[in-house]
Amino acid sequence: MAKTTAESTDPADVASRGREASRGLPRQWAKTHRFSLGAPRSFTISRDGSRVAFLRSLAGDDPVTSLWVLDVATGTERLVADPAVLAGRGEEDLPPEERVRRERMREQASGVTAYATDRAARLAVFPLSGRLWAASLGPATAPGEGAPGTGVWQLPAVTPVADPRPDPAGSLVAYVSSGCLRVIGADGSGDRLLAAPEGPDVSYGLAEHVAAESIGRDRGYWWAPDGSRLLVARVDVTNVQRWYIADPANPAVPPREIAYPSAGTRNADVTLWLIGLDGSRVEVRWDRVAHEYLIAACWGERELLIAVLSRNQRSLRVLAVDPATGRTELRREDTDPCWVSIVPGVPAFTGSGALVWGADVDGTRRLLVDGAAVTPDGLNVREVMGTDGDTVLFTASDEPADTGLWAYEPPAGLTPVTTEPGVHEGWRSGGTTVVLSRSLHHDGARATVSRAGRPDAVIASHAESPLLTPHAEVLRLGPRELRTVVLLPSWHRPGSRRLPVLMDPYGGPAGQRVVASRNMFATSQWFAEQGFAVVVADGRGTPGRGPAWEREIFGDLAGPVLEDQVAALHAAAEQVGDLDLERVGIRGWSFGGYLAALAVLRRPDVFHAAVAGAAVLDQRLYETYYKERFLGHPDEAPEAYERSDLVNDAPNLRRPLMLIHGLADDNVVVANTLRFSAALLAAGRPHTVLPLASATHMTSQLDVTENLLFLQAGFLRDALAAPGTLDAPAG
């Protein structure tokens, strides 16, 4: 019997299926928010390990995220809070603080996008359209405790509400409203003010711009273990320069003023205060001139610690705070001639009070417990996920494309929690472990709940599978063993034709593209189906290969990263074949956009067309923490900025270049693209500019997200070959 079309491996049938999937994937990519909708995330395990709270939307194309809880004993899930029921499905009324938080976190969903619980995970609180809601994570409450028949109730807090967090016992809820820190009873009683801003440029309890965008600290206050007081960040942006983000598509709307600390300018003045529920107030004192960045805080049962970093990022100190006086004492200091690496999740404490830390020791990023390194050479720690008693759960890589989940517990030592290749995360409390795994062998992320003596439970995912299946294999190319993936059209037969090449990198610090996760390559495979051989490569500066590899780009964000893309391209052509090095394009977003523009400006002999999206093209037009980390202060290292800037390279453009930028981007401001375009125009160099009205750094409008893929493919098709020659063959 002949095979059906769906089963056929005939090249014509394969090509037909590829064309059909290609037509639908851009819209699917946009509607599913890059296949993130419907997937479980943001896990919290109760202290006794009996339940797991998490967020998930009802379907793979439903942008409204709900709060759920899993009963570990039975494996059953319960919908705790559905925003559509609580507030309707109309457009959200988001306060400015919540809009900023979502932008910094790259959050594109709506509804319950963040929540916090008490220590026992019996109570969860969350903001919804600026109002404060609370929910019981145990059995549904009796009528009278909340809305009839539900375990959810609204608290009469002062609106708008941002970042609510219960005290450890679950009897009080702190929250921020218009820069004020307030507290209210979980039953809705006793709302009162704890700290009010002294002026329009001051706020209490919120993270400043560089903390949320680059440091990784998305909060501005921490409860004491006994719930009697809070450690609170006071942020004063009086001396931070002002930038103005306009919406040219809506000229009646006034520009939005933001306090943006670009490289070499003043940062926000961040101080810490111990504020008691009894009205007491004590300032935490440390040398803020020498160490102005607040990196993290950890309030354990026995000790309060903060981590602070110098402006040049070469000295990181852990300070013990006396809650009674605010005095600090040095517990640990790490230094580095380039920069000190920050490990997310530390400082932390084990159940017995041991200090958990992460630091670069003898060429490897290691886990330290009470100052002793407990991980071996070559296993680079990525993040401390938490502690459960004396067990430390963390992620680490001995192969940069893979991220494994590990546990350390004395005296047993180090144990791998995951053994399969892939990208794994995990959470553990009360003996229950949640593992979230991605792989090159399956779509999306799979969440498994384990507890001794019980069969594993799976938290369901409603995420859609991409219409196209990426065929990705991680290669090690060239003398530097550059981790690289090469994606070919599904219909391509080796030796049948030479394919134009599309480099599709991020390529910079703090981000990887080559990871063992199939969905990472969905759009790359889509570009391959348009007739390209797509090459995705991670070079020097990218995470996962250890401190020395990351520091190769210190003082030069251009040379090493571009050199490694060229090396990966040539090595891929030698190994894979059918790559036409006379027709090479490159596309990228953010740092990848910078790299794309860099490629056609400085290596036009290699790269023949580029699409650069949301790129930092003038290095002084980005924030202090990120730029000064890699290039130093512009007053002290102007040559590093000149070496990495692209505006002065504008007269060198000889290749087709498309520049894309959101006009509402408050992270990488559109001035980068506009100044570069002006320099190109002044030099008489033709180029294409695609402005995105009302778009921020990450496009969220469905039609824009979808059509950006088609427009980029069309531009590259025209630049690299005659129209129509890159279509999949008809048979």
XYZ file of C-alpha atoms in Angstrom, residues 410-651:
242
model
C 26.736 16.947 53.820
C 28.042 14.362 54.402
C 26.775 12.680 51.209
C 28.270 15.406 49.036
C 27.319 16.112 45.451
C 24.485 14.271 43.656
C 23.108 14.818 40.138
C 19.339 15.254 40.239
C 19.104 15.080 36.442
C 21.277 12.882 34.247
C 19.801 13.361 30.765
C 21.175 16.056 28.416
C 19.024 19.151 28.319
C 18.262 22.334 30.195
C 16.933 21.657 33.679
C 15.719 23.789 36.590
C 14.450 22.688 39.982
C 12.835 23.634 43.263
C 12.793 21.649 46.525
C 11.069 22.020 49.883
C 9.853 19.580 52.522
C 11.345 16.673 50.603
C 9.384 17.440 47.422
C 11.259 18.327 44.235
C 9.925 19.963 41.079
C 12.091 19.529 37.983
C 11.438 21.540 34.823
C 13.226 20.034 31.821
C 13.778 21.077 28.218
C 15.489 18.951 25.611
C 16.389 18.687 21.956
C 14.254 15.532 21.898
C 10.872 16.993 22.909
C 8.908 20.210 22.543
C 8.530 22.696 25.360
C 9.214 22.176 29.064
C 8.120 19.190 31.154
C 7.464 19.605 34.878
C 7.827 16.558 37.127
C 7.072 16.444 40.857
C 8.964 13.875 42.958
C 8.603 12.875 46.582
C 10.078 9.841 48.322
C 7.608 6.992 48.648
C 5.221 8.343 46.013
C 5.082 7.961 42.232
C 6.178 11.008 40.286
C 3.459 13.429 39.244
C 3.490 15.473 36.065
C 2.166 19.022 35.973
C 0.293 19.298 32.722
C 1.449 21.671 30.030
C -1.017 23.172 27.578
C 1.704 24.760 25.469
C 1.465 24.235 21.735
C 4.111 22.330 19.806
C 5.729 24.263 16.954
C 4.333 23.474 13.524
C 7.939 22.964 12.445
C 10.209 20.497 14.230
C 13.777 21.823 14.435
C 16.410 19.236 13.582
C 19.131 20.525 15.894
C 22.392 18.889 16.849
C 25.005 20.739 18.886
C 28.391 20.698 17.130
C 31.819 21.715 18.397
C 33.478 23.633 15.592
C 36.976 24.967 15.081
C 39.941 25.239 17.436
C 37.780 26.944 20.083
C 35.133 24.199 19.860
C 32.444 26.793 19.273
C 29.052 25.342 20.189
C 27.080 25.574 16.963
C 23.827 24.324 15.460
C 23.283 24.112 11.696
C 19.679 23.882 10.464
C 18.851 22.939 6.881
C 15.508 22.978 5.045
C 13.547 19.794 5.640
C 13.252 19.390 1.872
C 16.947 19.828 1.127
C 18.853 16.857 -0.287
C 22.623 16.943 0.356
C 24.533 17.841 -2.777
C 21.438 18.993 -4.671
C 22.113 22.726 -4.391
C 24.189 25.244 -2.511
C 22.199 27.175 0.067
C 22.632 30.795 1.083
C 23.626 31.037 4.739
C 21.891 32.908 7.543
C 23.775 33.434 10.791
C 21.235 33.726 13.619
C 23.160 34.610 16.813
C 22.761 36.430 20.078
C 26.454 36.046 20.700
C 26.955 38.327 23.672
C 27.398 38.206 27.434
C 24.501 37.014 29.587
C 22.796 35.134 26.776
C 23.075 31.831 24.933
C 21.391 30.659 21.746
C 22.989 27.221 21.546
C 21.264 25.298 24.312
C 19.784 21.804 24.357
C 16.191 22.981 24.025
C 14.258 22.227 20.833
C 11.964 25.251 20.972
C 14.970 27.569 21.031
C 15.413 26.846 17.324
C 11.800 27.086 16.099
C 12.221 30.367 14.215
C 15.693 29.365 13.034
C 14.146 26.269 11.434
C 11.468 28.492 9.900
C 14.164 30.584 8.228
C 15.766 27.346 7.042
C 12.464 26.359 5.395
C 12.646 29.618 3.442
C 15.737 28.226 1.735
C 18.598 29.167 4.050
C 21.197 27.089 5.800
C 20.898 28.636 9.268
C 23.946 28.686 11.545
C 23.529 29.473 15.244
C 26.808 29.849 17.158
C 27.888 30.944 20.641
C 31.309 32.547 20.882
C 33.476 34.080 23.529
C 31.649 36.027 26.222
C 28.595 33.748 26.306
C 27.733 31.950 29.578
C 28.301 28.338 30.532
C 31.964 27.799 29.640
C 33.584 29.281 32.697
C 35.057 32.588 33.872
C 37.982 32.807 31.452
C 35.730 32.305 28.414
C 33.323 35.011 29.596
C 36.108 37.520 30.263
C 37.583 37.233 26.763
C 35.402 40.184 25.746
C 36.545 42.520 28.558
C 37.272 45.911 27.021
C 36.156 44.842 23.536
C 32.568 43.864 22.762
C 33.252 43.775 19.018
C 36.430 41.926 18.070
C 36.186 38.525 19.770
C 32.453 37.996 19.180
C 32.694 38.851 15.482
C 35.794 36.735 15.013
C 34.014 33.725 16.517
C 30.985 34.112 14.235
C 33.309 34.102 11.209
C 35.141 31.061 12.562
C 31.885 29.182 13.196
C 30.631 29.995 9.690
C 33.755 28.675 7.982
C 33.949 25.586 10.178
C 30.261 24.829 9.533
C 30.825 25.050 5.784
C 33.677 22.551 6.058
C 31.684 20.078 8.122
C 28.139 20.310 6.788
C 28.580 21.159 3.109
C 26.180 22.869 0.670
C 26.750 26.226 2.386
C 27.278 29.025 -0.126
C 29.809 31.383 1.452
C 29.254 33.895 -1.345
C 25.749 34.531 0.010
C 25.847 35.024 3.791
C 23.331 37.029 5.790
C 23.067 37.652 9.517
C 20.153 38.659 11.745
C 19.831 39.370 15.450
C 17.994 41.239 18.185
C 19.415 43.326 21.053
C 23.074 42.257 21.352
C 22.442 40.012 18.355
C 21.294 43.094 16.449
C 24.508 44.871 17.363
C 26.472 41.842 16.177
C 24.570 41.780 12.871
C 25.335 45.432 12.133
C 28.926 44.929 13.258
C 29.308 42.017 10.839
C 28.389 43.894 7.656
C 30.339 46.986 8.695
C 33.638 45.352 9.624
C 33.581 42.091 7.663
C 31.757 42.818 4.400
C 34.067 40.286 2.792
C 32.228 37.596 4.773
C 28.721 38.978 5.420
C 26.602 40.213 2.539
C 23.397 41.417 4.252
C 22.149 42.026 7.791
C 19.021 42.644 9.843
C 19.752 44.439 13.132
C 16.901 44.702 15.643
C 16.839 46.850 18.822
C 20.620 47.183 18.788
C 22.922 49.222 21.040
C 24.933 50.972 18.337
C 26.281 53.802 20.520
C 27.723 52.146 23.635
C 27.171 55.261 25.743
C 23.425 54.999 25.159
C 22.998 51.998 27.446
C 22.868 51.705 31.222
C 25.744 51.878 33.655
C 25.815 48.408 35.159
C 25.869 46.429 31.923
C 28.180 48.603 29.835
C 30.664 49.478 32.556
C 30.907 45.802 33.499
C 32.442 44.949 30.131
C 33.919 48.246 28.925
C 34.690 50.154 32.123
C 33.721 53.738 32.866
C 33.749 55.797 29.640
C 35.823 58.529 31.302
C 38.467 55.967 32.290
C 38.388 53.699 29.226
C 37.209 55.816 26.264
C 39.166 53.625 23.865
C 37.038 50.596 24.824
C 33.885 52.471 23.860
C 35.402 53.704 20.596
C 36.491 50.161 19.796
C 32.954 48.842 20.280
C 30.871 51.748 18.913
C 29.445 51.494 15.395
C 28.290 55.037 14.601
C 31.732 56.028 13.377
C 31.734 52.963 11.113
C 28.737 54.239 9.154
C 30.770 55.344 6.074
